[in-house]
Each structure stands twice: as structure tokens, then as C-alpha cells.
């Protein structure tokens, strides 16, 4: 080795000493050996032949030769032989002291060097490494090698400290001693360190015990096809490298999972792998070097830990080194290899630096040649004081240029340099070790400037330009002074600048930064910078509105399309996960919407596991309605892309959970997005008609079975609405699996689909044309569908046969179990059957649905006896069939069928004396739609002219239900004439049945003519002598007055209702039949209680209201003393109010209800009410008419 090569051990004790000895070479430090083979040239520390077996001494940051060095005396002799000017380096002396284990002497030597201000790195590193002083528990060393070896144990005091923790004042003669607490702390630290070392040694021992025996290792080597099993130490080392690779490349989720699966290993600390185990290069470096020659074992030794050569683990030696008879010669060869390797590294580094300097100088030369005016050089004012002339620049002292981001920036702060500056010789013809650094520079045409014909010195030019007051000391100045010259450098610059730009932009305009942030995040080479930019994107706006969220989502989708699923999972999903519990609902809303928008661009495993779990958590925990609504929509999108059949049950539970949400907007979203998407998936799985719909029907049946004491109408609505949303996909399945599907052709004359053919869908996803694919295809299938049903039948059509033979009978059976008095349930099932029939078409309704209902209902006038099985006519089947099936189509024959059905039901129920609840439910449901008013009046007129008085009575009572929804014109033209006709019916029961309808007209109609006609008819009932003894008629009139009086026109109430109630109360005093008297008194009590809420004039109060109350009190004194107490209180309060009124306040009115609000009156009234001992029904009716 040439003497001029770089010394890898840096043996000069200081830079000053190196400058004093510029011509000194390592040859002058060589020790002569008499008769012994000399060391190789250039190696000052090669041992003589008779040296002891060496040990390897390693310090914290540099490598020492692992051989016995020359003695101090020999070094001195060599120094004297070399001449007076040559002296031994202090580093050589320090190395010899450490090798010979003169530790105290070395410490004194180190202390003197420190006091002289000439710290020696070798001694500093040795005494700062606690591993050099640890005492190993066990037997004392048995050999000289163990005692003297630098890696062996060193006996010392129990509280000895390393040099780092040494307080020199503590040991000096004139220094102040530290307190005993300091000693206790140091001893505690020492104990903890020893415990750590013992644990590591135990770990190493355990690993060594489990090592594969040598015989098995020989078998593996002799049979290359058999792979040697992995050792525990190798496994822990590989685990550490894999985890390190995952973290460096931003695979955060994978790293977390990997760490959880290896919970017995600490991935934060390499020392956890094993004791004194050097850390190998990372996986990337191992991969790049896998094709090159393997380094020697010494090349893999970590210079931070002291180990003996024999202690190196076997897995770091890939081949057994050849055994040499002369161990000393072997060690010499290894040291030579070590030195050559270190020298080659330094040479490579030197060549790299020289090449970089050459590149930079070449760029400066190019710029200077293209400048025609004084170049804007050396604009960095802060570096002028230390700038050196260009001629002084050399290879070892490169130009002080700023970081260049892989050489892709043009720095306008470059130092001016003469054009004839020669390039360093060492940089000539040297291959660049990292050609990719400058490989992306784009070729640009040189920019030319006019050069002045001046001869100013560069220093003068530099000083002159310093007055331009251009600063690049700050971060922003540094960025401005550098101009990016490639795409990558632009991305690097944006990555540095955007975090400083975003906080200074107005919140209302920050969405303008989204394209810039996304482009930078897509193209930036650094994972950490990309993560920071995406974090800025999701935190760009504190509370983003709809438009801003749409912009961010659009950007996220564009980012996902550009980078692919792996980076979306690694970079975008963590940002969503971080904000899943953000305090602002707008940010959580952004997360929910992002999960849906990114679903098509995620790996399918993540889509059906992590994202689904995130959305499920937000659905169950988030309190904001708008967030849950977005979650449901995103879940719908997930259902459109999921392909794991095992997730069906989870999707079904999510559907039920969303349907039960208290927010209407969430329920609307489930019907618009989630259910159609979920149904599409179940269609592909083949479970729509085999699992999904039967599951909902089973839940409805369970509700009806357990709802005998009160049906949960909310849950019934929830399940039935879900079934209703499944009708379009069910019909699509029927079309797509029909026998004619293969014959459907799009070409030819295909008629358009009628606008009213299908019910209006709740969303485009429920449109049958969207599910099928196009309106043209749907039109072609519908033609074949109608033809098949009408002419060819359903043979072999499994999907339609399931609807006809299983779905419809089960639905009709469920309908028969519904309580007909529940208008909500009747309405829900009516709408369901209406949508089902409209979707499946008129032919299907007429040939498949109506026959099944008609078979159940068995309508015929002969079967008028309830014992013959017509109990079904009193169930909800009647109103649901009438309003859900017969109203689907509005043509003449359809209307005739509906009218005939209602007439038959009315006749059958009337003649069989059955309850009229089913008929009333039909009239209420149909009467809500004005389209059916004329038809219902036609049905009732049929009853008016019927020969049976029972049917006429039923018709009269049905008018009461119809009057409230019919306009006054129809009331005047159709209702009142029919009622007046019935009011003159020969049967008194028919006439009495018209009274509630007349009362309802008085309550709802405002035309004076109509009111007068009704008043005249009611007056005839009250004043005609033939009705004086009609107890039922009087009961019905009083009940009607109490019901309609508070809401009737005031003039009708004042002039008709109150006077006639007074007359009836007075007449009841003389009633001799006690049962009739108590019935009338009870009805009068309820009527007066309801009318007490109204405003009554003083005249009416004195003339009719109070007298009527007194008459009623007279009856109650004998019949019901409890009611008499309440009546007395009411009379007293009315009298007080009348007495307190002034004569001039005659036109004012008094409200009995307001008078009862006073605390005294209320207390008295409630106390009297509490004394009542009558039945609960009578008590409940006391104030039920108040409105």
C-alpha cells in the first residue's frame, strides 16, 4: 500500500499537529523486527510473528486494529532511529496502553490531554463506553488472554463511573466533593445497567442453546436442496429489519399488525435482538448488494460494540474460513483486508465528492459563460465575510454551496469564479457513484447575457453586488434564491413551502390550494412529506361546507386514480381514521363521504374489512344526523363493490340498524342508496328471494305474534318499508330469469315505456330501467313479459312462481292478522300492495293477485251468516284489498270492480250484523284521495236506496266518515239530499243513524244555506211530537251536540245547541224511567263539560247555560252525588263571573274554562273530582270533548 494513501484510523492527535507534519508518513512509525517477518507496507500496527493471539477492540465510532501493536519502547526506538524530527503519535501510545490493559495510566493520560485542550477521540470513545468496564458474574478468568483482553472483564469498584459521568472536581485535591446522594444515584444506575446486561446475556444464552447442532449443520451444507431451519436469533433480526422496512416506506397498518403478531420483541431497540449483535444493513441495501461479492466477516462488525472474534455469531460467516497453520499470518492478512476495505471506502467517498464538485463547477461555468451582464453571484450577504478566493478552492475544501436536492436546482447564490479555474485532477475520469442524482436534469438552452468589457476583480464585483440588498438568509429567501429545474425539484420545493403557505390563506379561499396540495402529494418522492401534505388537505378548512367537501372529495378521487390502491390504503385511509372522532361534525362528515368515494379504488380486502368497520363504528356512535346519513350512503357504495359472501350477515344487520335510526334523513338514505345496492349484491349471490325477503317477512310475523297486547307499529313500518324498497330489484330478477330473456332484442321498433307504467322510484337506484341496464332493454323485456303471462303461462319460470306461490300467500296471511283499527298498519300494507301490483303489471294483478284475495274473501250475498266463515270480512284484508289492489288501475272496468266490491262488503256486513270496522277503514283510506269521492258517494247511494233497513243504516253512518274530506259542492249536491232522504225513512233506526252525519256537516260546512237545511232537519227531530218519546234519538242528538258543539259555527251553537240542551235537561227532570234518566243525564254532563270550553255570552249564560246546569244538578243529586259536586262547583264559578261583570260590559263573553284556571277554582275542582267513586269509564268521559 502506498504511503500516500488515506489513513483510515486518523492517527494524528490534532489538526494542528497534522499541519506541523505535512510530510510525515506512516512508514516512520513502523517498528523494526529482528528476524521476524515484517508487516505489510503501509500497516503500522501489524503484529510480529511471536505476538499473542490478538483480540478485537472496537470503540463507539471508529475501528481499531485487532492485533497486538508495537510496544512503547519499540516505538521510541523507531522514533530515535528515524531522526530527531520524527516523534511517535499520541494515538499510538494510547492504543498501546489500552491493548496492554494499562487502564489507569490511559485514564491519567486522557485527563492530561483534556486539561491541555487536546482531546484524543480514541480515549474519549473508550472511556465513554460502559461495555469496556462491565464485570461478568461467574468464576474469575482462568487465562492470561481473558485477563488482558480488552473485551474481557475488568475488576473495579462497585460504584466506578464512566468518563462521561465523571466529575473531575470530585477527584481533584482542591475540588469540592459531591454529596452522598450523587454516589447513590450512580450506584443505582450501575445496578440497573447490570440487570440489563444480565437479561441480554440470558437471552443470548437461550438463543445459543436452541442453535442447530453442528452435525445437523454439516448435513444441511452437504445437501444444498435442504434449507437449514431458521435460528431464533436470525428470526428476531429479520423481524426487526422487516418492521424497519415497513415503517420507512409508510406501511403503517402493516407494521402495526406485524408488531402485534410479534409481541415478544421490542422493535424500538436493536439490542433486544441479542447481546452484542451488530446491526446489518437495511433490507433495501441487502437487496442491492445481493448480487455482489459478500464482504468479509470484519466488514459486518459494528464499530459501536466490542466483541471478540470468536464471539461473532455463525450466521454472519457464510463460508468457513480456511484454516492456516500460522494464526499470526492469518491475522495479518485480515488486518490488511480491513485496511484495504477502509481505504477503498474513503477513496470512493473522495471520488464522489470530487465528481459532485466537478458537476457544480461545470454548472457555474455554464452560467458564467452565458451571462452577458454582471452575474448575480454571491448574493448571500451572510457568507461574504468568510468567502475565499476561487483559486484557493481544492478537492478537499469544496465550494460552500447550499443543499441542491439531488442537483436539480439552479442556485442564483452561486459563488463567482474565473472561467479559467482548473478542475481538480482527482475529479478527472472518475466514475460517479450515484448517477441517479443528476440523471433527471433536463437539458436547457443556455441563457446568454451581455458581458461588459471590464476588468474588475471578482472580489470587487462581489462587494459591489452586495449593495443590492437581496437577502437569502431566511427560509423564504433560500427558497426564492433557488429555481427548480425539474419536476422532482418542483415537488420538493412545493412540499417545503405549502405548509407555510396554507395557514396564511383565507379560510373562504383555501379550496383553491387543493389542486396544488394534491399534485404535490402525488408526485413528491418522500413518504413523510406526502403524509404531511395529505394531513394538510384533510385539515385545510376548519368546518368545510358542502361545496368545499365536494372539492376535497374530488381531489381525493383524483389522487386515488393516480397513485393506485396501495398508496390509497397507506396514505389516505390513515388520514380518515385520524378524524373519525373529530369534534366538528363537518370533518366527520368528510371522513364518511371519503370512505364511499374511495371505495372503488381500495384493495378489496381493505374495502370489506377496515372501511366497513370504520363506517359501522360511525353509524353506531356518531350523534350527528348528517354524518350518519353520509355513512349510510357510503355503506351503500361499499355494498356495490363488496364481493365477500361472508359479509352478507353484516350487511343485513347494518340495514336493520339504519332502518331503526330516529332520523328521517338517515332512513331516507337507507331506502335511496343502501337497500338498492344491498339488493343488487344479494341478487348476484342468489339470496334475494331465498334469504333477504324471507328474513324480513319472518320478522313481521314475529311482531304480529308477540304484539297481541300492543303492536310495535314503528318496527312494522320499518320492515315493511324495506320490503317495499325491494320490489323493483325483485321484479328485475323476475325479468332477468324469465324464459324469454334470451330472446330480447334491442333492434327493431321498440315502443317506449308508458310514464305511469311503474311507480315513481325513490331514487335512480330503484328505477327498474337502471337495474336492468337501459330503458330500451326494459321495454323489450316488458313486451315479452306481458305476452308470456297472457298466452304462455309461468311454466318453468321459477322466480315468478316463487312470487305467486310463496310470497303472495304469505303476505295475504299476514294481512289477515293485522288489527283493522290500526289505520297506520292498514295504510302501510295498502301502499305496499299498490306498489307491488303496479310494478308487476296489470296482467299479473288481474291473473295472479286478485284471484288469491277473492278466494279468501268469498264475497256473495248468500253468505250473510257470520257462522259460515265470513269472519275475514271484518279483518284488514278488506281495506287492503280495496285500497291496495283494486285501486292500482283507474280505468272504467277497474272502478266498477271496486264499487261492486265495496257494495258487496257493505251489504254482507250489514245483513250479517257484523262490525263495520273493515268498511270504515276502507272509506277512511279511500276518502283521503279526492279522486275516489264520487265513487264512494255512488257506493253510499246504493246503500241509501237498498231494500234492507240494515244496509240503509250502514250507509247513513258511512256519510259521517265521508263528509269531512268532501268539498262543500259535493256535500250540497250529493250528501245532504241523501241524508234528508234517509231522515224521512220509514224505519226510525235509519233516521236516527243520520244524526251524526248532520252534526258533522254543522261542524265542517260554512255555507249558510246548508247550515239552515241541517238545522231545520235537526229541529224537526227535536220538536216533532212523534220523537218526544224516542230515547235513542235524544241520546244520539245530545252525543252529537257534545261532539260538534265546540267546533261548530258560534251562531249555530248559541241559537240552537244551548237552548235545546236546556230543554232536554229540563225534560229529563220529569223522566220517570230511572235508566233512561241516568243515560240522558250522563250524556248531558259530557256535553256541558265539552261546551264549558267555549265563549258564552252573559245572556246565554243566564238564560240557558246556568239553568241547564241547575236542571242537570237536580238529576245528579238523586242519581250520582259525585257528579253533583262537580256541577255545583261549575255553577258557583259561573255565578261569580256573572255577578262581577259590570252592566256596561254586557257584550263581553266569559269563558268557563278560563275561570277554572284560577288556583282556587282549580283546587276546588280537582278536590271534587278526586271524590268521585263512579266507574273509570264515566270519569274518563268527563272532559274528553275538550279541544
PDB file of N, CA, C and O in Angstrom, residues 914-963:
ATOM      1  N   UNK A 914    -122.459  -7.776  11.351  1.00  0.00           N
ATOM      2  CA  UNK A 914    -121.028  -7.809  11.697  1.00  0.00           C
ATOM      3  C   UNK A 914    -120.529  -6.391  11.947  1.00  0.00           C
ATOM      4  O   UNK A 914    -121.123  -5.414  11.500  1.00  0.00           O
ATOM      5  N   UNK A 915    -119.409  -6.265  12.664  1.00  0.00           N
ATOM      6  CA  UNK A 915    -118.825  -4.930  12.872  1.00  0.00           C
ATOM      7  C   UNK A 915    -118.453  -4.292  11.538  1.00  0.00           C
ATOM      8  O   UNK A 915    -118.049  -4.967  10.575  1.00  0.00           O
ATOM      9  N   UNK A 916    -118.575  -2.979  11.510  1.00  0.00           N
ATOM     10  CA  UNK A 916    -118.314  -2.243  10.268  1.00  0.00           C
ATOM     11  C   UNK A 916    -116.898  -1.669  10.207  1.00  0.00           C
ATOM     12  O   UNK A 916    -116.617  -0.825   9.355  1.00  0.00           O
ATOM     13  N   UNK A 917    -116.005  -2.135  11.063  1.00  0.00           N
ATOM     14  CA  UNK A 917    -114.666  -1.534  11.124  1.00  0.00           C
ATOM     15  C   UNK A 917    -113.918  -1.670   9.807  1.00  0.00           C
ATOM     16  O   UNK A 917    -113.221  -0.750   9.370  1.00  0.00           O
ATOM     17  N   UNK A 918    -114.012  -2.823   9.160  1.00  0.00           N
ATOM     18  CA  UNK A 918    -113.282  -3.013   7.907  1.00  0.00           C
ATOM     19  C   UNK A 918    -113.812  -2.086   6.828  1.00  0.00           C
ATOM     20  O   UNK A 918    -113.044  -1.513   6.030  1.00  0.00           O
ATOM     21  N   UNK A 919    -115.130  -1.890   6.783  1.00  0.00           N
ATOM     22  CA  UNK A 919    -115.698  -0.978   5.794  1.00  0.00           C
ATOM     23  C   UNK A 919    -115.326   0.469   6.096  1.00  0.00           C
ATOM     24  O   UNK A 919    -114.990   1.239   5.191  1.00  0.00           O
ATOM     25  N   UNK A 920    -115.349   0.838   7.374  1.00  0.00           N
ATOM     26  CA  UNK A 920    -114.958   2.194   7.746  1.00  0.00           C
ATOM     27  C   UNK A 920    -113.489   2.449   7.388  1.00  0.00           C
ATOM     28  O   UNK A 920    -113.135   3.526   6.899  1.00  0.00           O
ATOM     29  N   UNK A 921    -112.624   1.463   7.640  1.00  0.00           N
ATOM     30  CA  UNK A 921    -111.210   1.624   7.291  1.00  0.00           C
ATOM     31  C   UNK A 921    -111.027   1.823   5.786  1.00  0.00           C
ATOM     32  O   UNK A 921    -110.197   2.625   5.347  1.00  0.00           O
ATOM     33  N   UNK A 922    -111.856   1.109   4.996  1.00  0.00           N
ATOM     34  CA  UNK A 922    -111.765   1.288   3.545  1.00  0.00           C
ATOM     35  C   UNK A 922    -112.188   2.696   3.151  1.00  0.00           C
ATOM     36  O   UNK A 922    -111.539   3.353   2.322  1.00  0.00           O
ATOM     37  N   UNK A 923    -113.276   3.206   3.768  1.00  0.00           N
ATOM     38  CA  UNK A 923    -113.760   4.541   3.424  1.00  0.00           C
ATOM     39  C   UNK A 923    -112.755   5.618   3.866  1.00  0.00           C
ATOM     40  O   UNK A 923    -112.540   6.609   3.161  1.00  0.00           O
ATOM     41  N   UNK A 924    -112.151   5.432   5.029  1.00  0.00           N
ATOM     42  CA  UNK A 924    -111.164   6.416   5.510  1.00  0.00           C
ATOM     43  C   UNK A 924    -109.957   6.451   4.584  1.00  0.00           C
ATOM     44  O   UNK A 924    -109.454   7.519   4.205  1.00  0.00           O
ATOM     45  N   UNK A 925    -109.468   5.286   4.200  1.00  0.00           N
ATOM     46  CA  UNK A 925    -108.275   5.226   3.343  1.00  0.00           C
ATOM     47  C   UNK A 925    -108.566   5.778   1.955  1.00  0.00           C
ATOM     48  O   UNK A 925    -107.767   6.537   1.399  1.00  0.00           O
ATOM     49  N   UNK A 926    -109.699   5.417   1.397  1.00  0.00           N
ATOM     50  CA  UNK A 926    -110.049   5.916   0.064  1.00  0.00           C
ATOM     51  C   UNK A 926    -110.478   7.378   0.110  1.00  0.00           C
ATOM     52  O   UNK A 926    -110.218   8.140  -0.831  1.00  0.00           O
ATOM     53  N   UNK A 927    -111.136   7.780   1.184  1.00  0.00           N
ATOM     54  CA  UNK A 927    -111.598   9.158   1.278  1.00  0.00           C
ATOM     55  C   UNK A 927    -110.479  10.162   1.387  1.00  0.00           C
ATOM     56  O   UNK A 927    -110.695  11.365   1.147  1.00  0.00           O
ATOM     57  N   UNK A 928    -109.277   9.725   1.726  1.00  0.00           N
ATOM     58  CA  UNK A 928    -108.144  10.653   1.782  1.00  0.00           C
ATOM     59  C   UNK A 928    -107.741  11.139   0.400  1.00  0.00           C
ATOM     60  O   UNK A 928    -107.045  12.146   0.277  1.00  0.00           O
ATOM     61  N   UNK A 929    -108.172  10.455  -0.648  1.00  0.00           N
ATOM     62  CA  UNK A 929    -107.854  10.845  -2.020  1.00  0.00           C
ATOM     63  C   UNK A 929    -109.122  11.366  -2.690  1.00  0.00           C
ATOM     64  O   UNK A 929    -110.090  10.630  -2.869  1.00  0.00           O
ATOM     65  N   UNK A 930    -109.169  12.660  -3.061  1.00  0.00           N
ATOM     66  CA  UNK A 930    -110.400  13.217  -3.668  1.00  0.00           C
ATOM     67  C   UNK A 930    -110.833  12.505  -4.930  1.00  0.00           C
ATOM     68  O   UNK A 930    -112.010  12.617  -5.327  1.00  0.00           O
ATOM     69  N   UNK A 931    -109.926  11.759  -5.573  1.00  0.00           N
ATOM     70  CA  UNK A 931    -110.289  11.068  -6.807  1.00  0.00           C
ATOM     71  C   UNK A 931    -111.426  10.072  -6.562  1.00  0.00           C
ATOM     72  O   UNK A 931    -112.264   9.831  -7.449  1.00  0.00           O
ATOM     73  N   UNK A 932    -111.497   9.522  -5.385  1.00  0.00           N
ATOM     74  CA  UNK A 932    -112.456   8.453  -5.099  1.00  0.00           C
ATOM     75  C   UNK A 932    -113.732   8.963  -4.420  1.00  0.00           C
ATOM     76  O   UNK A 932    -114.579   8.155  -4.041  1.00  0.00           O
ATOM     77  N   UNK A 933    -113.891  10.285  -4.231  1.00  0.00           N
ATOM     78  CA  UNK A 933    -115.079  10.778  -3.544  1.00  0.00           C
ATOM     79  C   UNK A 933    -116.360  10.461  -4.316  1.00  0.00           C
ATOM     80  O   UNK A 933    -117.365  10.003  -3.738  1.00  0.00           O
ATOM     81  N   UNK A 934    -116.373  10.729  -5.605  1.00  0.00           N
ATOM     82  CA  UNK A 934    -117.563  10.441  -6.419  1.00  0.00           C
ATOM     83  C   UNK A 934    -117.908   8.959  -6.356  1.00  0.00           C
ATOM     84  O   UNK A 934    -119.084   8.578  -6.216  1.00  0.00           O
ATOM     85  N   UNK A 935    -116.907   8.133  -6.439  1.00  0.00           N
ATOM     86  CA  UNK A 935    -117.142   6.698  -6.421  1.00  0.00           C
ATOM     87  C   UNK A 935    -117.700   6.248  -5.067  1.00  0.00           C
ATOM     88  O   UNK A 935    -118.622   5.418  -4.990  1.00  0.00           O
ATOM     89  N   UNK A 936    -117.185   6.800  -3.975  1.00  0.00           N
ATOM     90  CA  UNK A 936    -117.683   6.437  -2.656  1.00  0.00           C
ATOM     91  C   UNK A 936    -119.128   6.906  -2.466  1.00  0.00           C
ATOM     92  O   UNK A 936    -119.944   6.211  -1.833  1.00  0.00           O
ATOM     93  N   UNK A 937    -119.439   8.090  -2.987  1.00  0.00           N
ATOM     94  CA  UNK A 937    -120.827   8.553  -2.905  1.00  0.00           C
ATOM     95  C   UNK A 937    -121.759   7.645  -3.707  1.00  0.00           C
ATOM     96  O   UNK A 937    -122.915   7.414  -3.316  1.00  0.00           O
ATOM     97  N   UNK A 938    -121.246   7.115  -4.802  1.00  0.00           N
ATOM     98  CA  UNK A 938    -122.039   6.149  -5.583  1.00  0.00           C
ATOM     99  C   UNK A 938    -122.322   4.898  -4.765  1.00  0.00           C
ATOM    100  O   UNK A 938    -123.452   4.359  -4.773  1.00  0.00           O
ATOM    101  N   UNK A 939    -121.303   4.424  -4.044  1.00  0.00           N
ATOM    102  CA  UNK A 939    -121.489   3.251  -3.198  1.00  0.00           C
ATOM    103  C   UNK A 939    -122.522   3.535  -2.108  1.00  0.00           C
ATOM    104  O   UNK A 939    -123.415   2.719  -1.826  1.00  0.00           O
ATOM    105  N   UNK A 940    -122.434   4.725  -1.487  1.00  0.00           N
ATOM    106  CA  UNK A 940    -123.363   5.059  -0.415  1.00  0.00           C
ATOM    107  C   UNK A 940    -124.800   5.248  -0.948  1.00  0.00           C
ATOM    108  O   UNK A 940    -125.775   4.911  -0.262  1.00  0.00           O
ATOM    109  N   UNK A 941    -124.923   5.811  -2.127  1.00  0.00           N
ATOM    110  CA  UNK A 941    -126.281   5.942  -2.699  1.00  0.00           C
ATOM    111  C   UNK A 941    -126.898   4.568  -2.942  1.00  0.00           C
ATOM    112  O   UNK A 941    -128.118   4.400  -2.784  1.00  0.00           O
ATOM    113  N   UNK A 942    -126.027   3.617  -3.302  1.00  0.00           N
ATOM    114  CA  UNK A 942    -126.512   2.235  -3.414  1.00  0.00           C
ATOM    115  C   UNK A 942    -127.083   1.777  -2.080  1.00  0.00           C
ATOM    116  O   UNK A 942    -128.141   1.102  -2.023  1.00  0.00           O
ATOM    117  N   UNK A 943    -126.469   2.146  -0.993  1.00  0.00           N
ATOM    118  CA  UNK A 943    -126.994   1.780   0.319  1.00  0.00           C
ATOM    119  C   UNK A 943    -128.235   2.551   0.690  1.00  0.00           C
ATOM    120  O   UNK A 943    -129.124   2.018   1.389  1.00  0.00           O
ATOM    121  N   UNK A 944    -128.293   3.827   0.231  1.00  0.00           N
ATOM    122  CA  UNK A 944    -129.475   4.644   0.565  1.00  0.00           C
ATOM    123  C   UNK A 944    -130.732   4.042  -0.031  1.00  0.00           C
ATOM    124  O   UNK A 944    -131.814   4.039   0.602  1.00  0.00           O
ATOM    125  N   UNK A 945    -130.650   3.534  -1.222  1.00  0.00           N
ATOM    126  CA  UNK A 945    -131.832   3.009  -1.924  1.00  0.00           C
ATOM    127  C   UNK A 945    -131.977   1.504  -1.749  1.00  0.00           C
ATOM    128  O   UNK A 945    -132.815   0.886  -2.423  1.00  0.00           O
ATOM    129  N   UNK A 946    -131.174   0.909  -0.891  1.00  0.00           N
ATOM    130  CA  UNK A 946    -131.251  -0.536  -0.692  1.00  0.00           C
ATOM    131  C   UNK A 946    -132.547  -0.897   0.025  1.00  0.00           C
ATOM    132  O   UNK A 946    -133.090  -0.121   0.809  1.00  0.00           O
ATOM    133  N   UNK A 947    -133.013  -2.085  -0.248  1.00  0.00           N
ATOM    134  CA  UNK A 947    -134.292  -2.510   0.326  1.00  0.00           C
ATOM    135  C   UNK A 947    -134.190  -2.840   1.802  1.00  0.00           C
ATOM    136  O   UNK A 947    -135.199  -2.799   2.515  1.00  0.00           O
ATOM    137  N   UNK A 948    -133.008  -3.147   2.252  1.00  0.00           N
ATOM    138  CA  UNK A 948    -132.845  -3.548   3.653  1.00  0.00           C
ATOM    139  C   UNK A 948    -132.564  -2.315   4.504  1.00  0.00           C
ATOM    140  O   UNK A 948    -131.695  -1.481   4.166  1.00  0.00           O
ATOM    141  N   UNK A 949    -133.289  -2.196   5.619  1.00  0.00           N
ATOM    142  CA  UNK A 949    -133.060  -1.078   6.542  1.00  0.00           C
ATOM    143  C   UNK A 949    -131.673  -1.160   7.165  1.00  0.00           C
ATOM    144  O   UNK A 949    -131.052  -0.130   7.465  1.00  0.00           O
ATOM    145  N   UNK A 950    -131.149  -2.369   7.341  1.00  0.00           N
ATOM    146  CA  UNK A 950    -129.798  -2.510   7.902  1.00  0.00           C
ATOM    147  C   UNK A 950    -128.750  -1.894   6.982  1.00  0.00           C
ATOM    148  O   UNK A 950    -127.825  -1.221   7.432  1.00  0.00           O
ATOM    149  N   UNK A 951    -128.903  -2.100   5.699  1.00  0.00           N
ATOM    150  CA  UNK A 951    -127.964  -1.524   4.739  1.00  0.00           C
ATOM    151  C   UNK A 951    -128.107  -0.007   4.721  1.00  0.00           C
ATOM    152  O   UNK A 951    -127.123   0.733   4.639  1.00  0.00           O
ATOM    153  N   UNK A 952    -129.359   0.505   4.829  1.00  0.00           N
ATOM    154  CA  UNK A 952    -129.570   1.948   4.820  1.00  0.00           C
ATOM    155  C   UNK A 952    -128.963   2.589   6.077  1.00  0.00           C
ATOM    156  O   UNK A 952    -128.390   3.683   6.013  1.00  0.00           O
ATOM    157  N   UNK A 953    -129.091   1.910   7.187  1.00  0.00           N
ATOM    158  CA  UNK A 953    -128.448   2.421   8.413  1.00  0.00           C
ATOM    159  C   UNK A 953    -126.928   2.496   8.251  1.00  0.00           C
ATOM    160  O   UNK A 953    -126.285   3.469   8.658  1.00  0.00           O
ATOM    161  N   UNK A 954    -126.367   1.460   7.667  1.00  0.00           N
ATOM    162  CA  UNK A 954    -124.916   1.458   7.427  1.00  0.00           C
ATOM    163  C   UNK A 954    -124.517   2.599   6.508  1.00  0.00           C
ATOM    164  O   UNK A 954    -123.525   3.299   6.744  1.00  0.00           O
ATOM    165  N   UNK A 955    -125.280   2.827   5.444  1.00  0.00           N
ATOM    166  CA  UNK A 955    -124.974   3.924   4.522  1.00  0.00           C
ATOM    167  C   UNK A 955    -125.034   5.261   5.240  1.00  0.00           C
ATOM    168  O   UNK A 955    -124.186   6.143   5.038  1.00  0.00           O
ATOM    169  N   UNK A 956    -126.073   5.439   6.123  1.00  0.00           N
ATOM    170  CA  UNK A 956    -126.182   6.709   6.849  1.00  0.00           C
ATOM    171  C   UNK A 956    -124.970   6.943   7.741  1.00  0.00           C
ATOM    172  O   UNK A 956    -124.451   8.066   7.838  1.00  0.00           O
ATOM    173  N   UNK A 957    -124.490   5.909   8.385  1.00  0.00           N
ATOM    174  CA  UNK A 957    -123.325   6.069   9.260  1.00  0.00           C
ATOM    175  C   UNK A 957    -122.041   6.293   8.457  1.00  0.00           C
ATOM    176  O   UNK A 957    -121.123   6.972   8.935  1.00  0.00           O
ATOM    177  N   UNK A 958    -121.951   5.756   7.272  1.00  0.00           N
ATOM    178  CA  UNK A 958    -120.763   5.971   6.449  1.00  0.00           C
ATOM    179  C   UNK A 958    -120.648   7.424   5.979  1.00  0.00           C
ATOM    180  O   UNK A 958    -119.547   7.913   5.729  1.00  0.00           O
ATOM    181  N   UNK A 959    -121.791   8.131   5.865  1.00  0.00           N
ATOM    182  CA  UNK A 959    -121.731   9.540   5.452  1.00  0.00           C
ATOM    183  C   UNK A 959    -120.934  10.385   6.454  1.00  0.00           C
ATOM    184  O   UNK A 959    -120.296  11.361   6.085  1.00  0.00           O
ATOM    185  N   UNK A 960    -121.022  10.001   7.733  1.00  0.00           N
ATOM    186  CA  UNK A 960    -120.281  10.755   8.744  1.00  0.00           C
ATOM    187  C   UNK A 960    -118.771  10.729   8.465  1.00  0.00           C
ATOM    188  O   UNK A 960    -118.073  11.728   8.652  1.00  0.00           O
ATOM    189  N   UNK A 961    -118.240   9.586   7.982  1.00  0.00           N
ATOM    190  CA  UNK A 961    -116.805   9.482   7.678  1.00  0.00           C
ATOM    191  C   UNK A 961    -116.428  10.245   6.419  1.00  0.00           C
ATOM    192  O   UNK A 961    -115.310  10.735   6.296  1.00  0.00           O
ATOM    193  N   UNK A 962    -117.383  10.359   5.508  1.00  0.00           N
ATOM    194  CA  UNK A 962    -117.051  10.919   4.194  1.00  0.00           C
ATOM    195  C   UNK A 962    -117.185  12.437   4.156  1.00  0.00           C
ATOM    196  O   UNK A 962    -116.518  13.087   3.346  1.00  0.00           O
ATOM    197  N   UNK A 963    -118.027  13.001   5.041  1.00  0.00           N
ATOM    198  CA  UNK A 963    -118.328  14.437   4.939  1.00  0.00           C
ATOM    199  C   UNK A 963    -117.085  15.293   5.137  1.00  0.00           C
ATOM    200  O   UNK A 963    -116.893  16.307   4.446  1.00  0.00           O
TER     201      UNK A 963
END
